[in-house]
mmCIF file of C-alpha atoms and ligand atoms in Angstrom:
data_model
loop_
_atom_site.group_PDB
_atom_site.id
_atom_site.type_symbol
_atom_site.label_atom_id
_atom_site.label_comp_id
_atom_site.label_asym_id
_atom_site.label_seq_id
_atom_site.Cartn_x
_atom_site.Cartn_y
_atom_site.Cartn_z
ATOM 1 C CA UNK W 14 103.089 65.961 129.304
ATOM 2 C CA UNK W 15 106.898 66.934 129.207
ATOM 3 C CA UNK W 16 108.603 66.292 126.355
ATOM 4 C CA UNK W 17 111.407 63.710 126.982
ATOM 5 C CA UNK W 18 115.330 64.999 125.282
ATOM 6 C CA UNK W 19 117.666 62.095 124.247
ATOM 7 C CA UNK W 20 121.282 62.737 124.618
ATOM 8 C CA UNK W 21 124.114 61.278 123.080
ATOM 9 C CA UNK W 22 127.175 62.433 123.806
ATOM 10 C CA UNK W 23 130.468 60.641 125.365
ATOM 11 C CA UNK W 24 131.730 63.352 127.389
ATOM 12 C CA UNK W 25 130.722 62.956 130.933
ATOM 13 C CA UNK W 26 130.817 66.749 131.756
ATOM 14 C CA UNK W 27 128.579 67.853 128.706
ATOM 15 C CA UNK W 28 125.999 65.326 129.480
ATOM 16 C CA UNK W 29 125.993 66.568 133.012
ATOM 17 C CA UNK W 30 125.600 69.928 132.018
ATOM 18 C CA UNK W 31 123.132 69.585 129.416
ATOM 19 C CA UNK W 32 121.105 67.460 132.016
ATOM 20 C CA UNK W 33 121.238 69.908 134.357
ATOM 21 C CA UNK W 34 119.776 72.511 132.479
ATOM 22 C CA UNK W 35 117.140 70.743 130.534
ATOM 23 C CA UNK W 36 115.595 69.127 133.517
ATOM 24 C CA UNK W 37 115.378 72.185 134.937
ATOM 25 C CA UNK W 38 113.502 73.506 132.222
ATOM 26 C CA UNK W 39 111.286 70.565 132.755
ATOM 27 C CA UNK W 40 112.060 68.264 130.684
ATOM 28 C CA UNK W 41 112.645 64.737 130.698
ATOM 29 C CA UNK W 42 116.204 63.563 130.214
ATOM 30 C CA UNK W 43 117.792 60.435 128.788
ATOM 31 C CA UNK W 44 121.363 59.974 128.697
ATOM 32 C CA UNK W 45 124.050 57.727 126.316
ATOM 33 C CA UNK W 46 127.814 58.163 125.739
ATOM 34 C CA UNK W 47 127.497 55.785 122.536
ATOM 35 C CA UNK W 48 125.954 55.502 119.240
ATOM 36 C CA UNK W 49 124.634 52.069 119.900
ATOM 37 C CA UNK W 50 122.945 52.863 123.080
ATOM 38 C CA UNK W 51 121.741 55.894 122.075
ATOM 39 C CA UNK W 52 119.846 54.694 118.956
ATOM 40 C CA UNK W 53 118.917 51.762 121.583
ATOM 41 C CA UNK W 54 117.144 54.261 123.749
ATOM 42 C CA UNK W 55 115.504 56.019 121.261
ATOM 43 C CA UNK W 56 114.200 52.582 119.862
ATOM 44 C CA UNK W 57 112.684 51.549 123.332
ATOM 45 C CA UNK W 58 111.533 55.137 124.781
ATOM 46 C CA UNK W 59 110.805 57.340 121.553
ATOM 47 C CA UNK W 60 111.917 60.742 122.815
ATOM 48 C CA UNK W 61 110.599 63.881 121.783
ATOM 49 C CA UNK W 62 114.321 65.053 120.341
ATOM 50 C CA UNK W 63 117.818 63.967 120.197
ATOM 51 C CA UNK W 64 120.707 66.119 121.242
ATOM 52 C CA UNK W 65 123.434 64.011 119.108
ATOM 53 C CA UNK W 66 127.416 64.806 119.669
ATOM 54 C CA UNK W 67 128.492 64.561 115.633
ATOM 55 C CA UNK W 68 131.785 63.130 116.941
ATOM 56 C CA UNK W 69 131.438 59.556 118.875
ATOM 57 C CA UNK W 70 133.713 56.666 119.350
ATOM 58 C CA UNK W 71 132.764 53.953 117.734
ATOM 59 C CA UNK W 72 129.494 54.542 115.673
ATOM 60 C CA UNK W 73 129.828 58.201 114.978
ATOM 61 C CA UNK W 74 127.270 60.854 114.880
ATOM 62 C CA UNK W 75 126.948 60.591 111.474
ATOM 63 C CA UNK W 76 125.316 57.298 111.407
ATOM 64 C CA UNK W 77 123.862 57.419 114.600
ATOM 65 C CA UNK W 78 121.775 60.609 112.857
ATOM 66 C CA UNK W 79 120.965 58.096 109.701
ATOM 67 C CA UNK W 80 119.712 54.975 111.945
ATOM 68 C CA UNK W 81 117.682 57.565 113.951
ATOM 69 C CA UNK W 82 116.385 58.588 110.828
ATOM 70 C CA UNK W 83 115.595 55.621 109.178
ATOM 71 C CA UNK W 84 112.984 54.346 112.447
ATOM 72 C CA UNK W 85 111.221 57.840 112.942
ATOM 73 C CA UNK W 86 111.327 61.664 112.100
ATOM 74 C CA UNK W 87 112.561 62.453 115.945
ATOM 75 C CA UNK W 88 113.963 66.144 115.955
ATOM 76 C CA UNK W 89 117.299 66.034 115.976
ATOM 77 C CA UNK W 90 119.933 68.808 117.171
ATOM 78 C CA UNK W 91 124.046 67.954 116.148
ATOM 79 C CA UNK W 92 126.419 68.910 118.633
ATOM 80 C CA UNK W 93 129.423 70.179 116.497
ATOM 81 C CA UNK W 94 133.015 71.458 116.742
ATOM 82 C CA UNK W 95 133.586 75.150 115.176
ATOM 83 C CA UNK W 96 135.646 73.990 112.263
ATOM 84 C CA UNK W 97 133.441 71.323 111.441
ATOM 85 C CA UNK W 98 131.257 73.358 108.780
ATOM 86 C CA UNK W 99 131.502 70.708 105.991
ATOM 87 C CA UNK W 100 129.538 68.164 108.978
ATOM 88 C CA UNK W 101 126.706 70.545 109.540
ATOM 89 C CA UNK W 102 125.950 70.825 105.998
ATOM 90 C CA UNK W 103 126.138 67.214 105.871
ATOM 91 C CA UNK W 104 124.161 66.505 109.096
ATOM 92 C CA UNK W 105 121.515 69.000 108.221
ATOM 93 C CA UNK W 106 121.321 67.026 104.797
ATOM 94 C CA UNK W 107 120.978 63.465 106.375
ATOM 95 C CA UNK W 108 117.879 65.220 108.257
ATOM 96 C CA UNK W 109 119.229 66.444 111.408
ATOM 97 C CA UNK W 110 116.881 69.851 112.422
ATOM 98 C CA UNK W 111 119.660 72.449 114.147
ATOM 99 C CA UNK W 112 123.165 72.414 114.889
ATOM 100 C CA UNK W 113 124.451 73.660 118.043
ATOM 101 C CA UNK W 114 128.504 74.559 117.953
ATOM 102 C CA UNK W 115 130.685 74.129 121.110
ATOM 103 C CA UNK W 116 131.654 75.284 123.423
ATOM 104 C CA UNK W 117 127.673 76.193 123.520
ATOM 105 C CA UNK W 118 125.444 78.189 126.537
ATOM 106 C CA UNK W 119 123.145 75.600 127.778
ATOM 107 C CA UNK W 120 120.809 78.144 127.687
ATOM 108 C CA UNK W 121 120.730 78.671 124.165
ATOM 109 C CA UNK W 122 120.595 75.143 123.706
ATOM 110 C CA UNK W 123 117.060 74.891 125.557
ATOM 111 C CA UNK W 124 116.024 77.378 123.360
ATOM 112 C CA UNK W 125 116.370 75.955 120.276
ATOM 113 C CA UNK W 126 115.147 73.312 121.794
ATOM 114 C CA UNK W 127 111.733 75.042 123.243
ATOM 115 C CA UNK W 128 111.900 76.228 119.456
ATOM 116 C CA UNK W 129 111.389 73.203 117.532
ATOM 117 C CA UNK W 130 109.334 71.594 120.316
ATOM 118 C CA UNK W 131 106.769 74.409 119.613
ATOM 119 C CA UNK W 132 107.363 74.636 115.677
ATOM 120 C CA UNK W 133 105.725 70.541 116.221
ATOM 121 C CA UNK W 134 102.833 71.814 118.803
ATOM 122 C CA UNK W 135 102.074 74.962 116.373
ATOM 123 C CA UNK W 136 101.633 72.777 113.228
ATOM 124 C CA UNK W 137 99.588 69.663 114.814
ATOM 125 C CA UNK W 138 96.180 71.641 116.279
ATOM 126 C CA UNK W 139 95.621 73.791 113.382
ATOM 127 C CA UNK W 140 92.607 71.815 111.437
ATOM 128 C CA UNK W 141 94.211 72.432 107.742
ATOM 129 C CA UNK W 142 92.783 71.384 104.412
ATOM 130 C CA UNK W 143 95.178 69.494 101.838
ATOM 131 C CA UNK W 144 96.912 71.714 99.430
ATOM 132 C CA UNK W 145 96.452 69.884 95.888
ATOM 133 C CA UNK W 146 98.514 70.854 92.986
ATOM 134 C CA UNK W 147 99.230 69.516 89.289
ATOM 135 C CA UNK W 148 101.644 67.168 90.572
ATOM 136 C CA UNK W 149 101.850 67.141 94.450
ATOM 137 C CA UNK W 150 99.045 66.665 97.461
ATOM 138 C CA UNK W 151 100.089 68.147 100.624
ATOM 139 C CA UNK W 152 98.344 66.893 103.694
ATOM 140 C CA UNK W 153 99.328 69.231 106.527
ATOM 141 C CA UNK W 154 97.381 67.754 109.104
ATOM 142 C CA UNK W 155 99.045 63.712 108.282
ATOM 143 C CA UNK W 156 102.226 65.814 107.458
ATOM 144 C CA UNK W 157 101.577 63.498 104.162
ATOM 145 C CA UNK W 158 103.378 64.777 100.744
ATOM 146 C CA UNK W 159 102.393 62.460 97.219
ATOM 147 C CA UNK W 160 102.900 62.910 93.912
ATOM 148 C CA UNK W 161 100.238 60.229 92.597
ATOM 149 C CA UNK W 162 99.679 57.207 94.539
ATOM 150 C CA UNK W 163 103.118 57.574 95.700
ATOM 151 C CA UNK W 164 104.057 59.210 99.171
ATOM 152 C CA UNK W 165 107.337 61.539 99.124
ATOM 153 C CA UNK W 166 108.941 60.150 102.496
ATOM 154 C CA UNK W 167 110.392 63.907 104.052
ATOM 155 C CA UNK W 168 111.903 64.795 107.596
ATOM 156 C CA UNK W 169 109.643 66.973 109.781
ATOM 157 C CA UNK W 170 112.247 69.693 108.873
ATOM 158 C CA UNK W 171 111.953 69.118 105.210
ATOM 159 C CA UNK W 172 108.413 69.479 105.250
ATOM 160 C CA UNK W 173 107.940 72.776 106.948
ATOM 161 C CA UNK W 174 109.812 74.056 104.255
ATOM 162 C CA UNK W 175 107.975 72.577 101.257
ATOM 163 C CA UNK W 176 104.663 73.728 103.493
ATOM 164 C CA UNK W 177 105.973 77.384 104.243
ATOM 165 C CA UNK W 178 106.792 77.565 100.119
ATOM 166 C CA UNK W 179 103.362 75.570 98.496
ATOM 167 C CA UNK W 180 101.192 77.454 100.956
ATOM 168 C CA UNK W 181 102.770 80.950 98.955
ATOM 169 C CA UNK W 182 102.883 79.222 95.719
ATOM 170 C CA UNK W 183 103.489 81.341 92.483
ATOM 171 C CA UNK W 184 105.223 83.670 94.746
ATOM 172 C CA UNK W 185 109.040 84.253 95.358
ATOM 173 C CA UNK W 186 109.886 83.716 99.357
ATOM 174 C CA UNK W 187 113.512 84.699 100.034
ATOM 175 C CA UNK W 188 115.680 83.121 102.472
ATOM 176 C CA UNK W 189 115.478 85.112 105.155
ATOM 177 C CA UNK W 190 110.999 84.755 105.045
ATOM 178 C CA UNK W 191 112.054 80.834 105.081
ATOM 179 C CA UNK W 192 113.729 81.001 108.318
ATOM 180 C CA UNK W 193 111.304 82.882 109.943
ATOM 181 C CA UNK W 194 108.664 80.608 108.500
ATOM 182 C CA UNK W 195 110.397 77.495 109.234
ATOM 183 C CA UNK W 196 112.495 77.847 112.110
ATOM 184 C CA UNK W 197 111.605 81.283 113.839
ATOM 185 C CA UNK W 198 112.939 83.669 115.833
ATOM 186 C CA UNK W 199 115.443 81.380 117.724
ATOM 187 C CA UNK W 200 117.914 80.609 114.801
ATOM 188 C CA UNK W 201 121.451 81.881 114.825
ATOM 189 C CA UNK W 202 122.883 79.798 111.988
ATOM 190 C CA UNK W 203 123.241 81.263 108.585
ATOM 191 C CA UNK W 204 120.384 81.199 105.462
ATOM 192 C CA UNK W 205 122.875 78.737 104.068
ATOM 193 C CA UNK W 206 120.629 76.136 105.948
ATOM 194 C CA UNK W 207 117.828 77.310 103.500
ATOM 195 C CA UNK W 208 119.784 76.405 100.352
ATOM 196 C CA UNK W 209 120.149 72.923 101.708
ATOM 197 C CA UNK W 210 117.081 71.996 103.083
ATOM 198 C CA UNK W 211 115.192 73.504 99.587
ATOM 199 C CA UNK W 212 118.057 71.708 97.715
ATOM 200 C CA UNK W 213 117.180 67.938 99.689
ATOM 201 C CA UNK W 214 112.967 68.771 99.435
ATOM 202 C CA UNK W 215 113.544 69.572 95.488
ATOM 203 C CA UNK W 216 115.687 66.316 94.303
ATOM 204 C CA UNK W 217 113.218 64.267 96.499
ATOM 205 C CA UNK W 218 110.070 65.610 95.023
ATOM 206 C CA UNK W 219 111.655 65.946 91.511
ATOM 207 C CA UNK W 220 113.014 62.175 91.309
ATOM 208 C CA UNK W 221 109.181 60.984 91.411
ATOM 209 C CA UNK W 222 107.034 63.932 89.654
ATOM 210 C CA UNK W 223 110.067 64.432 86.889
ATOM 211 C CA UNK W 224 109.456 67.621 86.728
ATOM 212 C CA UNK W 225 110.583 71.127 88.385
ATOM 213 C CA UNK W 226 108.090 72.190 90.986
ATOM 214 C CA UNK W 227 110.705 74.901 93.356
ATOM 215 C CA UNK W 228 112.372 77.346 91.004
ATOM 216 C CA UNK W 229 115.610 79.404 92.047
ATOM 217 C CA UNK W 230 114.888 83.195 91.402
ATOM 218 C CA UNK W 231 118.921 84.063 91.495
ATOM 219 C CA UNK W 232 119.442 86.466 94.314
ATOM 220 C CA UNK W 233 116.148 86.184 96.227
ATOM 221 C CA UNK W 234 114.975 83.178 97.125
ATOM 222 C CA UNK W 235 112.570 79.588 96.071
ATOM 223 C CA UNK W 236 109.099 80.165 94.359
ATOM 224 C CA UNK W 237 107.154 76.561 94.274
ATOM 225 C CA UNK W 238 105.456 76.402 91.122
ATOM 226 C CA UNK W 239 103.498 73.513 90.784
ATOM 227 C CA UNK W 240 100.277 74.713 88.952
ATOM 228 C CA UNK W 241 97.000 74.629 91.512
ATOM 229 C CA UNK W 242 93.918 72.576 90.564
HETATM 230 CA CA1 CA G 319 132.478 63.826 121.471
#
């Protein structure tokens, strides 16, 4: 089954562009030039992924990303201006999966696309056993994370990076092994990206167990060191 691609975006000749190209790599494409609609449309057809313009009239991207977040862990890719580096930081934090900056090749944009589709198909048929630590239980197959009784609620994004770090526990992964773990070969942002994800998955995790489980090692890179049981 094709996957079906949500976008949100209010200019006209972007939306007919994007269309253009994504249908022809056969997928299925929905189309909004508002917030309101567009989180409408997700609500009623639950698309595979959103392609979200960060800046909308009206409700802005922003928000859009947050109500989209709130009702389901749909992949999400922002549609940003060049200067707006201070947004993608912030729209990676609120959950969003990749940025694209314009003026973008709507080639490139199918391939991150094709990317995080496959990231989604890679993870679900592998038949995986829970990881189970001092503190956490990590359910790869339910995509499940608990500390206790209590479930750790973490974007799909989020959790690929907790998975690709508990799965080498004890050891140090640097930034660069995270991306390639995480988000593969089709990534052109910058390891920065790391730094925030590992920075959202560690106040999350660390508000309920109350203790450190992902350690910085200055200058390398995250080591998750929960103790195994
Ligand atoms: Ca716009």
């Amino acid at each position: 089954m094709n996957a079906t691609i949500l976008i949100i975006e209010d200019e006209a000749s972007i939306r007919t562009v994007a269309r253009a190209y994504l249908e022809q790599a056969g997928f299925r494409v929905l189309l909004a030039d508002n917030g309101p609609e567009g989180v409408e449309l997700a609500r009623r057809e639950r698309p595979d992924l959103v392609i979200l313009d960060l800046n909308l009239p009206g409700m802005d991207g922003m928000e859009v990303a947050a109500r989209l977040r709130q009702e389901s862990d749909v992949f999400i890719i922002m549609l940003t201006a060049r200067s707006e580096e201070s947004d993608r930081v912030a729209g990676l934090r609120i959950g969003a999966d990749d940025y694209v900056i314009k003026p973008f090749s709507p080639r490139e944009l199918v391939a991150r696309i094709e990317a995080i589709l496959r990231r989604r198909r890679s993870a679900s048929p592998m038949i995986d056993a829970t990881l189970r630590f001092a503190h956490l239980r990590i359910d790869p197959e339910r995509r499940e994370v608990h500390v206790g009784d209590q479930a750790i609620d973490l974007t799909a994004t989020e959790f690929d990076v907790l998975l690709a770090l508990a799965r080498r526990h004890g050891r140090v992964l640097s930034r660069e092994q995270i991306l390639d773990l995480v988000w593969g070969d089709n990534f052109y942002g910058t390891d920065r990206v790391v730094d925030v994800y590992v920075g959202q998955v560690r106040r999350k995790l660390e508000a309920v167990a109350g203790v450190p489980l992902i350690q910085t090692v200055r200058g390398v890179g995250y080591k998750f060191i929960d103790a195994v049981v």
